[in-house]
Amino acid sequence: MPLVALTGGIASGKSTIAARLAEHGAVVVDADRIVRDVQSPGSPVLAAIAKRFGARMLRPDGSLDRAALGAAVFGDERAVQSLNAIVHPAVREESHRRFSAAFRADPDAVVVYDVPLLAETRASDPWELIVVAHAPARLRRDRLVRLRGMSEVDADARLAAQVSDDERLRLADVVIDTAGDLADTHRQVDELWRSLEARVAGARH
């Protein structure tokens, strides 16, 4: 049954697409949530982060200080690589566990993996379909400033830290253009859902 990767740059509307697919009945597995889960207090991943980057990465309650970790690795490629080597294998293992659990619960499920870093980390995985949320960089920059309260400098830095739009779009089987209004985005997602339902129906016969 369909295992769909949903990706997109920051402020691309990916979460809106994931929410609409969930409304239709998709099982959405959120990579960011998995990252938080595998970094929970007492986890081997959090212990490895503290060992590599220092105990200052931990809050007094033993949880991860995400702001401190972000500041420690941002712009430092070697530090990012070290962090990824700790976190990504655990995320991969847990995501596969959740995919398998969803398909065991419902063999006809459509499972959508909401994953920001697909191009960077998991482009070659055996996805049935790769869906890319896309809006021009200038519009995403405006969303970061206007809706998320970032400074223009911070917004530009976040955009520059990600892979290019061209690299992400080259992976796409389906592109959802989120530059329009919400109704237009929902219309495209609804069309995608109908095609996914058709795949499920075809697989049954």
Rosetta silent file (secondary structure, phi, psi, omega in degrees, C-alpha in Angstrom):
SEQUENCE: MPLVALTGGIASGKSTIAARLAEHGAVVVDADRIVRDVQSPGSPVLAAIAKRFGARMLRPDGSLDRAALGAAVFGDERAVQSLNAIVHPAVREESHRRFSAAFRADPDAVVVYDVPLLAETRASDPWELIVVAHAPARLRRDRLVRLRGMSEVDADARLAAQVSDDERLRLADVVIDTAGDLADTHRQVDELWRSLEARVAGARH
SCORE:     score description
SCORE:     0.000 S_00000001
   1 L     0.000  162.363 -170.171    0.000    0.000    0.000 S_00000001
   2 L   -63.179  128.263  168.648    1.170    3.564   -0.583 S_00000001
   3 E  -114.511  109.318 -169.836    4.081    4.842    1.473 S_00000001
   4 E  -109.897  132.506  172.108    4.312    8.505    0.558 S_00000001
   5 E   -96.893  128.834  177.070    7.102   10.945    1.407 S_00000001
   6 E  -116.320  120.479 -177.881    5.960   14.533    1.874 S_00000001
   7 E  -136.962  173.855  179.702    8.670   17.159    1.935 S_00000001
   8 E   168.445  156.987  177.660    9.207   20.856    1.342 S_00000001
   9 L   -69.436  169.564  179.468   11.348   23.784    2.369 S_00000001
  10 L   -57.950  136.140  179.640   10.694   25.805    5.487 S_00000001
  11 L    63.331   29.176 -179.613    7.355   27.678    5.348 S_00000001
  12 L   -89.525   -5.956 -177.218    6.358   25.813    2.192 S_00000001
  13 L    91.722   14.150 -177.451    2.962   24.744    3.532 S_00000001
  14 H   -60.680  -41.727 -178.967    3.964   21.139    4.134 S_00000001
  15 H   -65.104  -34.920  177.029    2.117   20.960    7.452 S_00000001
  16 H   -63.580  -41.900  178.626   -1.065   22.237    5.799 S_00000001
  17 H   -65.255  -45.222  179.813   -0.825   19.448    3.228 S_00000001
  18 H   -60.302  -42.138 -179.539   -0.161   16.830    5.899 S_00000001
  19 H   -64.216  -40.055  179.095   -3.162   17.998    7.909 S_00000001
  20 H   -65.933  -41.369  177.697   -5.435   17.824    4.863 S_00000001
  21 H   -63.233  -39.183  177.405   -4.245   14.308    4.034 S_00000001
  22 H   -62.999  -38.150  176.757   -4.898   13.283    7.639 S_00000001
  23 H   -59.684  -35.416  179.638   -8.443   14.650    7.327 S_00000001
  24 H   -75.677  -17.221  179.114   -8.931   12.331    4.370 S_00000001
  25 L   121.147    1.485  177.370   -7.728    9.359    6.409 S_00000001
  26 L   -66.216  148.741  170.624   -3.992    9.140    5.770 S_00000001
  27 E   -91.745  111.056 -176.826   -1.769    7.970    8.605 S_00000001
  28 E   -96.986  122.453  175.614    0.739   10.798    8.943 S_00000001
  29 E  -104.895  119.287 -171.635    4.092    9.958   10.509 S_00000001
  30 E   -97.090  114.086 -178.703    5.851   13.176   11.528 S_00000001
  31 H   -62.420  -38.895 -179.895    9.645   13.075   11.291 S_00000001
  32 H   -63.063  -38.254  178.003   10.041   16.113   13.547 S_00000001
  33 H   -66.350  -39.030  177.754    7.970   14.398   16.234 S_00000001
  34 H   -62.078  -42.437  177.949   10.124   11.281   15.924 S_00000001
  35 H   -56.147  -46.584  179.062   13.231   13.413   16.378 S_00000001
  36 H   -62.754  -40.248 -178.228   11.778   14.805   19.605 S_00000001
  37 H   -65.419  -43.514 -177.563   10.780   11.327   20.765 S_00000001
  38 H   -74.615  -13.030  176.738   14.190    9.737   20.195 S_00000001
  39 L  -101.344   19.066 -176.980   15.799   12.693   22.008 S_00000001
  40 L   -69.951  158.060  179.917   13.598   12.307   25.088 S_00000001
  41 L   -54.438  134.762  179.836   15.153   12.345   28.577 S_00000001
  42 L    87.315   -5.315 -177.665   16.959    9.113   29.347 S_00000001
  43 L   -78.641  152.411  175.125   17.263    8.077   25.716 S_00000001
  44 H   -59.906  -34.268  179.764   20.537    6.780   24.238 S_00000001
  45 H   -64.287  -45.674 -179.797   20.353    9.532   21.605 S_00000001
  46 H   -65.084  -38.433  177.225   20.167   12.297   24.203 S_00000001
  47 H   -61.829  -40.121  179.551   23.028   10.748   26.155 S_00000001
  48 H   -67.828  -37.433  177.001   25.143   10.675   22.988 S_00000001
  49 H   -63.205  -45.592  179.887   24.302   14.321   22.235 S_00000001
  50 H   -63.394  -37.460  179.029   25.341   15.377   25.736 S_00000001
  51 H   -66.688  -40.911 -176.550   28.563   13.390   25.445 S_00000001
  52 H   -77.568  -40.598 -171.606   29.439   14.933   22.073 S_00000001
  53 H  -109.921   -4.556  175.646   28.314   18.532   22.641 S_00000001
  54 L   105.344  152.595 -178.186   28.504   18.886   26.400 S_00000001
  55 H   -64.633  -17.088  178.323   26.179   18.708   29.392 S_00000001
  56 H   -65.915  -12.178  176.282   25.117   22.307   28.717 S_00000001
  57 H   -74.969   -9.261 -178.105   22.846   20.861   26.034 S_00000001
  58 E  -103.846  138.547  172.817   20.622   19.517   28.827 S_00000001
  59 L   -77.000  166.342  178.893   18.081   21.512   30.798 S_00000001
  60 L   -56.548  -29.042  179.534   17.887   21.093   34.589 S_00000001
  61 L   -84.224    3.162  177.674   15.023   18.616   34.140 S_00000001
  62 L    91.270   -2.136  178.715   17.175   16.439   31.892 S_00000001
  63 L   -84.887  164.699 -178.871   15.463   17.391   28.632 S_00000001
  64 E   -74.474  133.561  171.994   17.265   18.653   25.557 S_00000001
  65 L   -87.919   93.986 -173.120   17.853   22.388   25.282 S_00000001
  66 H   -64.838  -35.379  179.224   17.010   22.645   21.595 S_00000001
  67 H   -64.948  -41.945  179.223   17.964   26.291   21.338 S_00000001
  68 H   -65.210  -41.836  179.355   21.414   25.594   22.780 S_00000001
  69 H   -65.999  -42.950  178.156   21.947   22.656   20.447 S_00000001
  70 H   -59.053  -42.377  179.125   20.785   24.667   17.463 S_00000001
  71 H   -66.367  -32.610 -177.643   23.192   27.454   18.331 S_00000001
  72 H   -71.649  -30.854 -174.086   26.017   24.946   18.764 S_00000001
  73 H  -105.863  -19.750 -173.225   25.645   23.374   15.332 S_00000001
  74 L   -61.916  125.262  178.581   24.223   26.128   13.107 S_00000001
  75 L    82.078   -0.647 -179.723   26.713   27.023   10.401 S_00000001
  76 L  -112.763  100.369 -172.877   29.221   24.380   11.537 S_00000001
  77 H   -62.220  -39.356  179.833   29.188   21.587    8.970 S_00000001
  78 H   -65.930  -39.793  178.525   31.285   19.201   11.045 S_00000001
  79 H   -66.061  -39.967  177.982   29.034   19.680   14.063 S_00000001
  80 H   -61.975  -43.902  179.375   25.948   19.117   11.915 S_00000001
  81 H   -62.514  -39.855  178.220   27.449   15.910   10.547 S_00000001
  82 H   -63.981  -43.324  179.371   28.235   14.705   14.070 S_00000001
  83 H   -64.639  -44.321 -179.611   24.688   15.434   15.214 S_00000001
  84 H   -61.359  -37.721 -179.623   23.183   13.742   12.160 S_00000001
  85 H   -65.116  -25.954  176.947   25.291   10.636   12.770 S_00000001
  86 H   -82.113  -45.848 -168.188   23.728   10.383   16.228 S_00000001
  87 H   -86.914  -43.467 -170.319   20.130   11.226   15.391 S_00000001
  88 H   -61.287  -41.737  178.117   19.404    9.982   11.868 S_00000001
  89 H   -60.858  -38.305  179.020   19.885    6.234   12.434 S_00000001
  90 H   -67.445  -39.105  178.218   17.505    6.334   15.397 S_00000001
  91 H   -65.962  -42.175  179.203   14.954    8.310   13.408 S_00000001
  92 H   -60.554  -46.540 -178.976   15.191    5.892   10.495 S_00000001
  93 H   -62.412  -45.419 -177.876   14.662    2.883   12.762 S_00000001
  94 H   -69.295  -36.562  178.987   11.711    4.468   14.568 S_00000001
  95 H   -64.245  -42.779  178.621   10.061    5.697   11.370 S_00000001
  96 H   -64.266  -35.639  177.150   10.180    2.203    9.877 S_00000001
  97 H   -62.556  -41.496 -178.881    8.700    0.815   13.074 S_00000001
  98 H   -72.135  -36.450  174.922    5.795    3.266   12.796 S_00000001
  99 H   -59.226  -49.335 -177.065    5.271    2.551    9.088 S_00000001
 100 H   -61.290  -41.102  179.899    5.103   -1.177    9.818 S_00000001
 101 H   -63.348  -39.936  179.911    2.702   -0.660   12.716 S_00000001
 102 H   -64.916  -42.207 -179.216    0.377    1.417   10.528 S_00000001
 103 H   -73.130  -30.086  174.662    0.273   -1.198    7.770 S_00000001
 104 H   -67.227  -39.534 -179.605   -0.273   -3.998   10.276 S_00000001
 105 H   -68.454  -33.955 -179.207   -3.212   -2.092   11.737 S_00000001
 106 L  -150.634  100.370 -178.948   -4.679   -1.427    8.275 S_00000001
 107 L   -59.253  -20.326  179.115   -3.210   -3.141    5.201 S_00000001
 108 L   -95.399   10.331 -176.424   -5.059   -0.600    3.015 S_00000001
 109 L   -64.986  148.683  164.902   -3.610    2.427    4.833 S_00000001
 110 L  -102.338  114.226 -177.715   -2.029    5.340    3.036 S_00000001
 111 E  -103.755  125.871 -177.771    1.000    6.232    5.153 S_00000001
 112 E  -115.032  121.843  177.691    2.502    9.688    4.678 S_00000001
 113 E   -96.848  108.603  179.759    5.957   10.463    6.064 S_00000001
 114 E   -83.437  102.927 -167.938    6.131   14.202    6.760 S_00000001
 115 L  -136.503  107.263 -178.587    9.883   14.728    6.453 S_00000001
 116 L   -61.892  -37.387 -171.115   11.605   18.109    5.987 S_00000001
 117 L  -100.808   36.193 -179.818   15.044   16.662    5.211 S_00000001
 118 H   -58.044  -49.706 -176.431   14.102   14.101    2.596 S_00000001
 119 H   -62.006  -33.659 -176.884   16.517   15.455   -0.008 S_00000001
 120 H   -79.641  -29.757 -167.738   19.320   15.565    2.525 S_00000001
 121 H  -128.356  -29.770 -168.851   18.855   12.174    4.146 S_00000001
 122 H  -140.062   30.528 -177.417   16.333    9.757    2.612 S_00000001
 123 L   -64.139  -28.718 -175.031   15.769   10.535   -1.045 S_00000001
 124 L   -91.455    1.345  176.985   16.736    7.021   -2.118 S_00000001
 125 L   -63.802  157.691 -173.750   14.350    5.184    0.210 S_00000001
 126 L   -81.718   68.930  178.673   11.689    3.094   -1.601 S_00000001
 127 L   -77.217  142.638  172.475    8.812    5.579   -1.549 S_00000001
 128 L   -68.658  -34.454 -176.134    5.723    4.865   -3.586 S_00000001
 129 E  -155.786  140.374  172.497    5.430    8.591   -4.241 S_00000001
 130 E  -112.840  121.767 -179.758    7.368   11.734   -3.326 S_00000001
 131 E  -110.690  129.843 -179.515    5.235   14.837   -2.855 S_00000001
 132 E  -115.927  123.810  170.967    6.916   18.233   -2.648 S_00000001
 133 E   -81.298  130.260 -174.269    5.241   21.308   -1.172 S_00000001
 134 E  -139.100  135.967  169.218    6.523   24.291   -3.096 S_00000001
 135 L  -147.999  151.112 -179.299    6.295   28.066   -2.989 S_00000001
 136 L   -56.516  148.824 -177.350    8.814   30.642   -4.234 S_00000001
 137 H   -58.386  -37.268 -179.647   11.593   31.483   -1.790 S_00000001
 138 H   -62.730  -37.485  179.076   10.501   35.122   -1.593 S_00000001
 139 H   -71.049  -40.864  178.035    7.040   34.046   -0.446 S_00000001
 140 H   -65.075  -37.492  175.851    8.432   31.599    2.115 S_00000001
 141 H   -60.961  -44.221  178.803   10.725   34.351    3.401 S_00000001
 142 H   -61.846  -41.045  178.559    7.715   36.619    3.804 S_00000001
 143 H   -62.513  -42.088 -179.921    5.846   33.904    5.716 S_00000001
 144 H   -61.801  -40.159 -178.102    8.778   33.420    8.089 S_00000001
 145 H   -76.226  -47.256 -172.004    8.928   37.150    8.838 S_00000001
 146 H   -79.031  -40.231 -173.817    5.206   37.906    8.866 S_00000001
 147 L   -98.530  -28.599 -176.865    3.773   34.740   10.403 S_00000001
 148 L  -108.048   -3.458  174.852    6.618   33.360   12.509 S_00000001
 149 L    74.554   17.943  177.981    8.131   36.631   13.674 S_00000001
 150 L   -75.588  153.277  169.143   11.636   35.982   12.344 S_00000001
 151 L   -73.475  160.178  178.946   13.940   38.799   11.423 S_00000001
 152 H   -61.882  -36.678  179.713   14.769   39.093    7.738 S_00000001
 153 H   -64.925  -45.539  179.944   18.358   38.081    8.500 S_00000001
 154 H   -65.568  -39.752  179.162   17.263   34.942   10.372 S_00000001
 155 H   -62.091  -44.766  179.095   14.763   34.053    7.646 S_00000001
 156 H   -62.582  -38.756  179.931   17.426   34.347    4.961 S_00000001
 157 H   -65.984  -41.556  179.638   19.801   32.207    7.012 S_00000001
 158 H   -65.165  -41.509  178.451   17.206   29.468    7.490 S_00000001
 159 H   -65.137  -41.660 -177.815   16.395   29.419    3.780 S_00000001
 160 H   -68.463  -24.611 -177.415   20.061   29.361    2.804 S_00000001
 161 L   -76.786  -13.005 -177.622   20.761   26.431    5.139 S_00000001
 162 L   -96.828  165.738  176.574   18.416   24.129    3.221 S_00000001
 163 L   -63.837  161.461 -177.561   18.905   22.400   -0.110 S_00000001
 164 L   -70.504  156.946  175.462   17.888   24.369   -3.174 S_00000001
 165 H   -58.234  -40.571 -178.165   14.354   24.348   -4.510 S_00000001
 166 H   -61.000  -42.099 -179.511   15.666   22.822   -7.738 S_00000001
 167 H   -64.662  -40.820  179.686   17.244   19.897   -5.899 S_00000001
 168 H   -68.459  -43.062 -177.806   14.051   19.242   -3.971 S_00000001
 169 H   -66.888  -27.871  178.453   11.821   19.550   -7.040 S_00000001
 170 H   -63.802  -22.800  179.955   13.956   17.072   -8.975 S_00000001
 171 L   -82.967  -15.913 -165.237   12.799   14.403   -6.526 S_00000001
 172 L   -73.438  133.154  163.014    9.105   15.166   -6.920 S_00000001
 173 L   -89.119  -32.575  178.267    6.529   12.818   -8.372 S_00000001
 174 E  -136.790  134.983  174.912    3.874   15.350   -7.403 S_00000001
 175 E  -113.300  127.090  173.047    4.291   19.065   -6.663 S_00000001
 176 E  -101.874  113.669 -178.756    1.708   20.886   -4.563 S_00000001
 177 E   -83.309  112.296 -176.584    1.934   24.602   -5.357 S_00000001
 178 L  -101.926   17.058 -178.577    1.178   26.460   -2.124 S_00000001
 179 L   -75.321  -19.555  179.756    1.695   29.962   -3.474 S_00000001
 180 L   -85.387 -158.442 -179.430   -2.055   30.470   -3.856 S_00000001
 181 L   -84.035  175.914 -176.077   -4.743   30.587   -1.200 S_00000001
 182 H   -61.838  -39.352 -179.019   -5.697   27.788    1.173 S_00000001
 183 H   -61.195  -38.013  179.929   -8.593   26.641   -0.994 S_00000001
 184 H   -68.315  -40.842  176.629   -6.244   26.159   -3.947 S_00000001
 185 H   -62.271  -45.075  179.401   -3.823   24.134   -1.850 S_00000001
 186 H   -62.628  -37.013  179.070   -6.675   21.978   -0.544 S_00000001
 187 H   -60.817  -43.851  179.787   -7.951   21.430   -4.077 S_00000001
 188 H   -66.708  -39.409  179.362   -4.561   20.041   -5.128 S_00000001
 189 H   -67.348  -39.179  178.117   -4.308   17.845   -2.032 S_00000001
 190 H   -61.933  -38.872  177.045   -7.815   16.506   -2.614 S_00000001
 191 H   -65.056  -41.627  176.202   -6.810   15.578   -6.154 S_00000001
 192 H   -60.023  -43.534 -178.622   -3.710   13.831   -4.800 S_00000001
 193 H   -61.534  -42.049  178.517   -5.858   11.912   -2.326 S_00000001
 194 H   -60.032  -38.644  179.033   -8.160   10.677   -5.080 S_00000001
 195 H   -68.740  -35.263  177.802   -5.136    9.360   -6.967 S_00000001
 196 H   -68.662  -40.509  176.141   -3.868    7.608   -3.841 S_00000001
 197 H   -60.577  -38.384  178.570   -7.268    6.015   -3.275 S_00000001
 198 H   -64.793  -37.239  177.058   -7.162    4.775   -6.857 S_00000001
 199 H   -63.025  -42.561  179.831   -3.756    3.167   -6.200 S_00000001
 200 H   -63.645  -45.295 -179.793   -5.155    1.386   -3.153 S_00000001
 201 H   -62.653  -41.021  179.460   -8.180    0.183   -5.101 S_00000001
 202 H   -65.264  -34.518 -179.332   -5.976   -1.016   -7.962 S_00000001
 203 H   -70.107  -22.832 -179.596   -3.721   -2.918   -5.584 S_00000001
 204 H   -76.129  -20.604 -172.686   -6.708   -4.871   -4.268 S_00000001
 205 L  -109.166    0.000    0.000   -7.544   -6.247   -7.738 S_00000001
